[in-house]
Coordinates of C-alpha atoms in Angstrom, one line a residue:
X1 CA 97.3 135.8 139.2
X2 CA 94.3 133.8 137.9
X3 CA 91.7 131.7 138.6
X4 CA 91.1 128.8 137.0
X5 CA 88.4 126.4 137.2
X6 CA 89.5 122.5 137.1
X7 CA 90.9 121.1 134.2
X8 CA 92.6 117.5 133.8
X9 CA 96.4 119.2 132.6
X10 CA 96.3 120.7 136.8
X11 CA 96.1 116.7 137.8
X12 CA 98.2 116.7 141.1
X13 CA 98.0 120.1 142.2
X14 CA 95.2 119.8 144.5
X15 CA 96.6 117.0 146.7
X16 CA 100.2 118.9 146.2
X17 CA 99.2 121.8 147.7
X18 CA 96.6 120.6 150.6
X19 CA 99.3 117.9 151.7
X20 CA 101.7 119.8 152.1
X21 CA 99.9 122.2 154.4
X22 CA 98.1 119.6 156.4
X23 CA 102.2 118.3 156.9
X24 CA 103.9 121.4 157.5
X25 CA 101.8 124.1 158.6
X26 CA 99.2 122.0 160.4
X27 CA 101.8 119.0 161.7
X28 CA 99.0 116.3 161.3
X29 CA 99.7 113.1 159.1
X30 CA 96.6 113.1 156.0
X31 CA 94.2 110.1 156.3
X32 CA 94.2 108.2 153.4
X33 CA 90.6 109.2 152.7
X34 CA 91.3 112.9 152.7
X35 CA 94.3 111.8 150.6
X36 CA 91.5 110.0 148.2
X37 CA 89.5 113.2 148.4
X38 CA 92.2 115.4 147.1
X39 CA 93.6 113.1 145.0
X40 CA 90.9 113.2 141.9
X41 CA 88.7 116.2 142.9
X42 CA 86.5 115.2 140.0
X43 CA 85.2 112.1 141.3
X44 CA 84.9 114.1 144.4
X45 CA 83.9 117.3 143.8
X46 CA 82.7 118.0 139.9
X47 CA 81.2 114.5 139.3
X48 CA 78.4 115.2 142.0
X49 CA 77.7 119.5 141.2
X50 CA 80.5 120.7 142.4
X51 CA 84.3 122.5 141.4
X52 CA 87.8 123.0 142.2
X53 CA 89.3 126.1 141.8
X54 CA 93.0 126.5 141.5
X55 CA 94.9 130.0 142.0
X56 CA 97.9 130.0 139.6
X57 CA 100.8 132.4 139.8
X58 CA 101.8 131.3 136.1
X59 CA 102.2 127.8 135.7
X60 CA 102.5 127.3 140.0
X61 CA 99.4 126.6 141.8
X62 CA 99.5 128.7 145.3
X63 CA 96.0 128.2 146.2
X64 CA 92.8 125.6 145.8
X65 CA 89.6 125.2 147.2
X66 CA 86.4 123.0 146.2
X67 CA 83.2 123.4 146.5
X68 CA 81.1 120.2 147.6
X69 CA 77.7 119.8 146.0
X70 CA 75.8 118.4 149.6
X71 CA 72.4 118.2 148.0
X72 CA 70.1 119.9 145.9
X73 CA 70.9 123.2 147.4
X74 CA 73.2 123.0 149.3
X75 CA 77.0 123.7 148.8
X76 CA 80.1 123.6 151.0
X77 CA 83.1 125.5 150.2
X78 CA 85.9 123.7 151.4
X79 CA 89.8 122.5 151.8
X80 CA 90.8 126.1 150.7
X81 CA 95.1 126.7 151.0
X82 CA 97.3 128.3 149.9
X83 CA 100.7 128.5 150.1
X84 CA 102.8 130.3 152.3
X85 CA 104.1 132.7 149.7
X86 CA 100.7 133.2 148.6
X87 CA 99.3 134.4 151.6
X88 CA 98.4 137.8 152.5
X89 CA 97.0 138.4 148.5
X90 CA 93.7 137.9 148.5
X91 CA 93.7 134.8 147.3
X92 CA 91.7 132.6 149.9
X93 CA 89.0 135.4 150.2
X94 CA 88.2 135.5 146.4
X95 CA 88.5 131.8 146.0
X96 CA 86.1 131.1 148.2
X97 CA 83.6 133.5 146.1
X98 CA 84.1 131.4 143.1
X99 CA 80.8 129.9 143.5
X100 CA 77.9 132.3 142.5
X101 CA 74.7 131.2 142.6
X102 CA 71.8 132.5 140.2
X103 CA 68.8 134.6 141.7
X104 CA 66.1 132.1 141.6
X105 CA 67.9 129.0 142.8
X106 CA 69.2 127.0 140.2
X107 CA 71.9 125.5 139.2
X108 CA 75.0 127.1 140.2
X109 CA 77.0 129.7 138.3
X110 CA 81.2 129.5 138.4
X111 CA 82.5 132.4 137.6
X112 CA 86.3 132.9 136.8
X113 CA 88.9 136.1 138.2
X114 CA 92.3 137.8 136.8
X115 CA 94.2 139.2 138.7
X116 CA 97.0 141.9 138.6

């Protein structure tokens, strides 16, 4: 398994896995504003200095997480979801650590990880 930063080739994965989780695991219908946010990770997170990460098992997306920039120094990890078959593998914990900061407090650094 790998964790990858946003790429256009992943369009649709974030929305699909997040909406499925909300509907079928949490039994909640997503609000239109929620769907708009996860439908376009570039617009919602990356354009303003955040990032979206995708946990991939070969070409199948099994987890997602977004990091939203709140202001010049604060970021929020949000919309972390791992699909049912991939739970218990530590993907959620790994995805939540994908965003590291430089020691001097400057611009954040994105990292990636590979799993066996």
